[in-house]
């Protein structure tokens, strides 16, 4: 990458109090998002993907201790003063969450919610804010904007409300969109609509995106690069189009094999034994060692560092795929 | 084993389930697939006796349940035939009860066994769903979502039901755990002979648990057939749309006509 990325996360670690004791919940996250690009952070529950997203906003829980660096256009987010953080969140990054209902005041109208962000945080006159919001609502597939703006959140379906949240995010004209499982609670046909809307809006604006998801296939379809997280560590990072077939970390490969396929009749479903660990539960060695089919002694004793095993990607694994010829036989 | 004919449910003017007909053979596995508002869960709840149908017939092993609200004795009798597992096992487990005791309680409710045989039956059920002794002594909060769902399945199987209804039972689980539960369900069918009614929004999972699938939209069955036929050669436009919206290699999301009016 010749131009510096819009967002760079460098050896990020996060300690949080768990039952009163400081514990490491994120061990090591590395990723970069160039201006206008989309990166999907993929992981299961406890992987630390949402905490990583929150660290980008400087929105970590009280008592959190951050190591490493989160750089937005070269500026350190963990070192931002409270006042700078406020303007940063109001105008440079915007977030869309899994559950829009938890992030919108149920007692107030949709219009107030949308316009308020512009008038209070950015000083836009009310009439202009209203015009702008109406245009964005049309763009995200809400043609009858005037009627919708008079409605309250409970009158809208989940899919419509998520479009409202996307409109609110776009209205702030951010440079980076943070989308944390924005379609997980939606029907699959609605998910497609919402992802199409986000994609169109991003392309029209050159807007970069950090997309948090548990769905590898969705990640690969809508993003340029995919870092995969497991138990607080980015275990692999690679271009989205190389995910199928070129992933080299056993966790990434296992995750792909465990997803039911609607199209592939012959595909055998392979489950991963055990359960996903949280960052604070991991053993001394590799976080995935307890569940890995290729585990060896070294894996249990020494935590692997991210390395350049695949073309244009990295994997934090002592024995990344493809393995030696003797082992590929048993793997295939 | 289970015969459902012209099943209908109205909530006021709203028709939630409209003329649903299917049959589930002994040891068979049928999936009902649909999105929110399709009527799939209402259909399942009527079969489980949790909702009263507005019309139609449900017969289990040839017998139709008496109309109206069942008494507790009748409910237990029905429970022995049909059991249901829900999406969130946490809310259906007592958080102060060890999960092994929760399974023992379900065994005691449905079978009058001496203590020794009851303990043996509990151990057998826990083993069947893949829970070890340490997990059996745990409280629900110490278990993962997948483990709690195993507890819920063990409790349901305590009744030795003829039909096990799974209502979005894997939807809240991590991907790597979903595959474990799907494998468990496949094993249960061969080992217990229980027929499965698998209610889901996830067409992908259907191939791994069911032979037959019913696709529902807005209360109606839009397609019904063998899983391989429906998934590989869908006839209803809605089934095609569902399949096309699932992310897969080479997939790009498209807007396909807005449902902006809802």
Short mmCIF file of C-alpha atoms in Angstrom, two decimals, chain A residues 77-296:
data_model
loop_
_atom_site.label_atom_id
_atom_site.label_comp_id
_atom_site.label_asym_id
_atom_site.label_seq_id
_atom_site.Cartn_x
_atom_site.Cartn_y
_atom_site.Cartn_z
CA UNK A 77 -7.81 7.64 18.56
CA UNK A 78 -6.88 6.35 22.06
CA UNK A 79 -5.02 9.63 22.65
CA UNK A 80 -7.84 11.93 21.50
CA UNK A 81 -9.05 14.43 24.12
CA UNK A 82 -12.78 14.24 24.98
CA UNK A 83 -13.62 17.31 22.88
CA UNK A 84 -11.76 16.01 19.82
CA UNK A 85 -13.46 12.61 20.30
CA UNK A 86 -16.86 14.30 20.13
CA UNK A 87 -16.17 16.04 16.83
CA UNK A 88 -14.49 12.87 15.53
CA UNK A 89 -17.62 10.81 16.24
CA UNK A 90 -19.97 13.49 14.95
CA UNK A 91 -18.28 14.06 11.62
CA UNK A 92 -15.61 11.53 10.66
CA UNK A 93 -16.92 8.09 11.64
CA UNK A 94 -20.51 6.89 11.81
CA UNK A 95 -21.82 3.64 13.18
CA UNK A 96 -24.68 1.30 12.27
CA UNK A 97 -25.53 -1.35 14.84
CA UNK A 98 -27.23 -4.76 14.82
CA UNK A 99 -30.27 -3.60 16.74
CA UNK A 100 -31.44 -0.17 15.57
CA UNK A 101 -34.20 -0.10 18.18
CA UNK A 102 -31.64 0.04 20.98
CA UNK A 103 -30.06 3.13 19.47
CA UNK A 104 -33.04 5.30 18.70
CA UNK A 105 -35.33 7.04 21.16
CA UNK A 106 -38.67 5.18 20.91
CA UNK A 107 -40.65 8.21 22.13
CA UNK A 108 -39.48 10.59 19.43
CA UNK A 109 -40.20 10.86 15.73
CA UNK A 110 -37.91 9.49 13.02
CA UNK A 111 -37.55 13.01 11.57
CA UNK A 112 -36.39 14.52 14.86
CA UNK A 113 -33.84 11.75 15.24
CA UNK A 114 -32.44 12.28 11.76
CA UNK A 115 -32.41 16.06 11.79
CA UNK A 116 -31.10 16.48 15.32
CA UNK A 117 -27.70 15.00 14.46
CA UNK A 118 -27.22 17.65 11.79
CA UNK A 119 -28.58 20.66 13.65
CA UNK A 120 -26.96 20.10 17.05
CA UNK A 121 -23.65 18.46 16.19
CA UNK A 122 -22.96 20.25 12.92
CA UNK A 123 -24.92 23.48 13.15
CA UNK A 124 -26.89 22.90 9.95
CA UNK A 125 -30.07 25.09 9.77
CA UNK A 126 -33.25 23.03 10.38
CA UNK A 127 -34.79 23.55 6.92
CA UNK A 128 -31.60 22.54 5.15
CA UNK A 129 -31.16 19.54 7.45
CA UNK A 130 -34.70 18.43 6.64
CA UNK A 131 -34.10 18.68 2.86
CA UNK A 132 -30.86 16.79 3.15
CA UNK A 133 -32.37 14.02 5.26
CA UNK A 134 -35.30 13.62 2.87
CA UNK A 135 -32.91 13.17 -0.05
CA UNK A 136 -30.88 10.56 1.81
CA UNK A 137 -34.02 8.66 2.84
CA UNK A 138 -34.96 8.42 -0.86
CA UNK A 139 -31.47 7.20 -1.62
CA UNK A 140 -31.74 4.36 0.91
CA UNK A 141 -35.05 3.22 -0.55
CA UNK A 142 -37.56 5.14 1.58
CA UNK A 143 -39.50 7.11 -1.02
CA UNK A 144 -42.32 8.39 1.21
CA UNK A 145 -39.84 10.24 3.41
CA UNK A 146 -42.28 12.89 4.67
CA UNK A 147 -44.64 10.30 6.11
CA UNK A 148 -41.83 8.20 7.59
CA UNK A 149 -40.30 11.23 9.32
CA UNK A 150 -43.55 11.78 11.20
CA UNK A 151 -43.65 8.16 12.38
CA UNK A 152 -42.15 6.68 15.52
CA UNK A 153 -39.65 3.80 15.59
CA UNK A 154 -42.20 1.13 16.59
CA UNK A 155 -44.23 1.86 13.44
CA UNK A 156 -41.35 0.77 11.19
CA UNK A 157 -40.22 -2.78 10.39
CA UNK A 158 -36.68 -3.82 11.33
CA UNK A 159 -35.50 -3.48 7.75
CA UNK A 160 -36.93 0.03 7.37
CA UNK A 161 -35.53 1.14 10.71
CA UNK A 162 -32.08 -0.10 9.72
CA UNK A 163 -32.36 2.03 6.55
CA UNK A 164 -33.16 5.00 8.78
CA UNK A 165 -30.00 4.28 10.80
CA UNK A 166 -27.97 4.08 7.59
CA UNK A 167 -29.50 7.40 6.49
CA UNK A 168 -28.51 8.92 9.84
CA UNK A 169 -24.97 7.63 9.41
CA UNK A 170 -24.72 8.98 5.84
CA UNK A 171 -26.15 12.38 6.82
CA UNK A 172 -23.09 12.98 8.99
CA UNK A 173 -20.90 12.72 5.85
CA UNK A 174 -18.31 10.54 7.56
CA UNK A 175 -15.13 9.19 5.98
CA UNK A 176 -15.52 5.81 7.65
CA UNK A 177 -18.67 3.78 8.22
CA UNK A 178 -18.56 1.28 11.07
CA UNK A 179 -21.24 -1.36 10.57
CA UNK A 180 -21.51 -3.87 13.43
CA UNK A 181 -23.63 -6.87 12.29
CA UNK A 182 -26.10 -4.47 10.62
CA UNK A 183 -28.11 -7.25 8.97
CA UNK A 184 -27.87 -10.09 11.50
CA UNK A 185 -31.37 -9.50 12.88
CA UNK A 186 -32.93 -9.09 9.43
CA UNK A 187 -34.51 -11.55 7.01
CA UNK A 188 -32.19 -12.77 4.30
CA UNK A 189 -34.02 -10.92 1.50
CA UNK A 190 -33.97 -7.72 3.57
CA UNK A 191 -30.27 -8.32 4.28
CA UNK A 192 -29.60 -8.30 0.56
CA UNK A 193 -31.47 -4.99 0.12
CA UNK A 194 -29.66 -3.36 3.04
CA UNK A 195 -26.23 -4.54 1.89
CA UNK A 196 -26.99 -3.31 -1.65
CA UNK A 197 -28.01 0.09 -0.25
CA UNK A 198 -24.83 0.35 1.85
CA UNK A 199 -22.74 -0.65 -1.18
CA UNK A 200 -24.33 1.95 -3.47
CA UNK A 201 -24.02 4.71 -0.88
CA UNK A 202 -20.37 3.85 -0.28
CA UNK A 203 -19.51 3.86 -3.97
CA UNK A 204 -21.28 7.18 -4.52
CA UNK A 205 -19.30 8.81 -1.70
CA UNK A 206 -15.98 6.96 -1.73
CA UNK A 207 -16.82 6.00 1.83
CA UNK A 208 -14.62 3.48 3.63
CA UNK A 209 -16.22 0.78 5.76
CA UNK A 210 -15.30 -1.48 8.64
CA UNK A 211 -17.88 -4.24 8.52
CA UNK A 212 -18.23 -6.47 11.59
CA UNK A 213 -19.85 -9.84 10.91
CA UNK A 214 -19.93 -13.52 11.81
CA UNK A 215 -20.72 -14.43 8.21
CA UNK A 216 -17.65 -15.21 6.12
CA UNK A 217 -19.56 -15.48 2.85
CA UNK A 218 -21.27 -12.13 3.35
CA UNK A 219 -17.93 -10.59 4.34
CA UNK A 220 -16.25 -11.90 1.20
CA UNK A 221 -19.09 -10.65 -1.01
CA UNK A 222 -19.21 -7.05 0.17
CA UNK A 223 -15.63 -6.28 1.26
CA UNK A 224 -12.17 -6.01 -0.27
CA UNK A 225 -10.20 -7.60 2.54
CA UNK A 226 -11.13 -9.93 5.37
CA UNK A 227 -9.33 -10.14 8.69
CA UNK A 228 -10.58 -13.15 10.67
CA UNK A 229 -10.61 -12.91 14.46
CA UNK A 230 -10.53 -15.71 16.98
CA UNK A 231 -10.42 -15.26 20.76
CA UNK A 232 -9.08 -11.72 20.64
CA UNK A 233 -6.55 -12.15 17.82
CA UNK A 234 -6.63 -11.54 14.07
CA UNK A 235 -5.56 -15.05 13.08
CA UNK A 236 -5.64 -14.40 9.33
CA UNK A 237 -5.94 -11.43 7.00
CA UNK A 238 -6.38 -11.82 3.26
CA UNK A 239 -8.10 -10.41 0.15
CA UNK A 240 -11.79 -11.36 0.08
CA UNK A 241 -11.53 -13.12 -3.28
CA UNK A 242 -8.89 -15.47 -1.89
CA UNK A 243 -10.92 -16.59 1.09
CA UNK A 244 -12.31 -19.64 -0.68
CA UNK A 245 -9.48 -21.95 -1.55
CA UNK A 246 -6.59 -19.76 -0.44
CA UNK A 247 -7.18 -19.36 3.28
CA UNK A 248 -4.28 -20.86 5.21
CA UNK A 249 -5.27 -20.64 8.88
CA UNK A 250 -6.99 -23.81 10.17
CA UNK A 251 -9.67 -21.70 11.89
CA UNK A 252 -10.61 -19.82 8.71
CA UNK A 253 -10.75 -23.08 6.80
CA UNK A 254 -12.81 -24.79 9.49
CA UNK A 255 -15.24 -21.88 9.66
CA UNK A 256 -15.78 -22.06 5.89
CA UNK A 257 -16.37 -25.82 6.07
CA UNK A 258 -18.86 -25.57 8.93
CA UNK A 259 -21.26 -23.24 7.17
CA UNK A 260 -24.26 -24.98 5.60
CA UNK A 261 -24.25 -24.40 1.86
CA UNK A 262 -27.50 -23.87 0.02
CA UNK A 263 -25.95 -24.44 -3.39
CA UNK A 264 -23.45 -27.24 -2.92
CA UNK A 265 -25.28 -30.55 -2.65
CA UNK A 266 -22.12 -32.61 -2.24
CA UNK A 267 -20.55 -30.48 0.48
CA UNK A 268 -20.05 -32.24 3.75
CA UNK A 269 -20.73 -30.15 6.81
CA UNK A 270 -17.75 -30.25 9.15
CA UNK A 271 -18.19 -28.95 12.64
CA UNK A 272 -15.38 -27.58 14.77
CA UNK A 273 -15.18 -29.43 18.09
CA UNK A 274 -15.46 -27.42 21.29
CA UNK A 275 -16.72 -23.86 21.48
CA UNK A 276 -15.32 -20.45 20.52
CA UNK A 277 -13.23 -19.05 23.37
CA UNK A 278 -13.23 -15.49 24.62
CA UNK A 279 -9.97 -13.60 24.63
CA UNK A 280 -9.52 -13.91 28.39
CA UNK A 281 -9.90 -17.70 28.34
CA UNK A 282 -7.17 -18.56 25.85
CA UNK A 283 -4.36 -20.92 26.78
CA UNK A 284 -0.68 -19.88 26.62
CA UNK A 285 0.00 -21.04 23.10
CA UNK A 286 -2.16 -20.57 20.02
CA UNK A 287 -5.71 -19.54 20.92
CA UNK A 288 -7.14 -22.12 18.51
CA UNK A 289 -4.90 -25.00 19.67
CA UNK A 290 -7.65 -26.74 21.69
CA UNK A 291 -9.90 -27.02 18.63
CA UNK A 292 -7.36 -27.32 15.83
CA UNK A 293 -7.19 -30.60 13.90
CA UNK A 294 -3.49 -30.00 13.12
CA UNK A 295 -2.29 -29.06 16.60
CA UNK A 296 1.28 -29.96 17.63
#
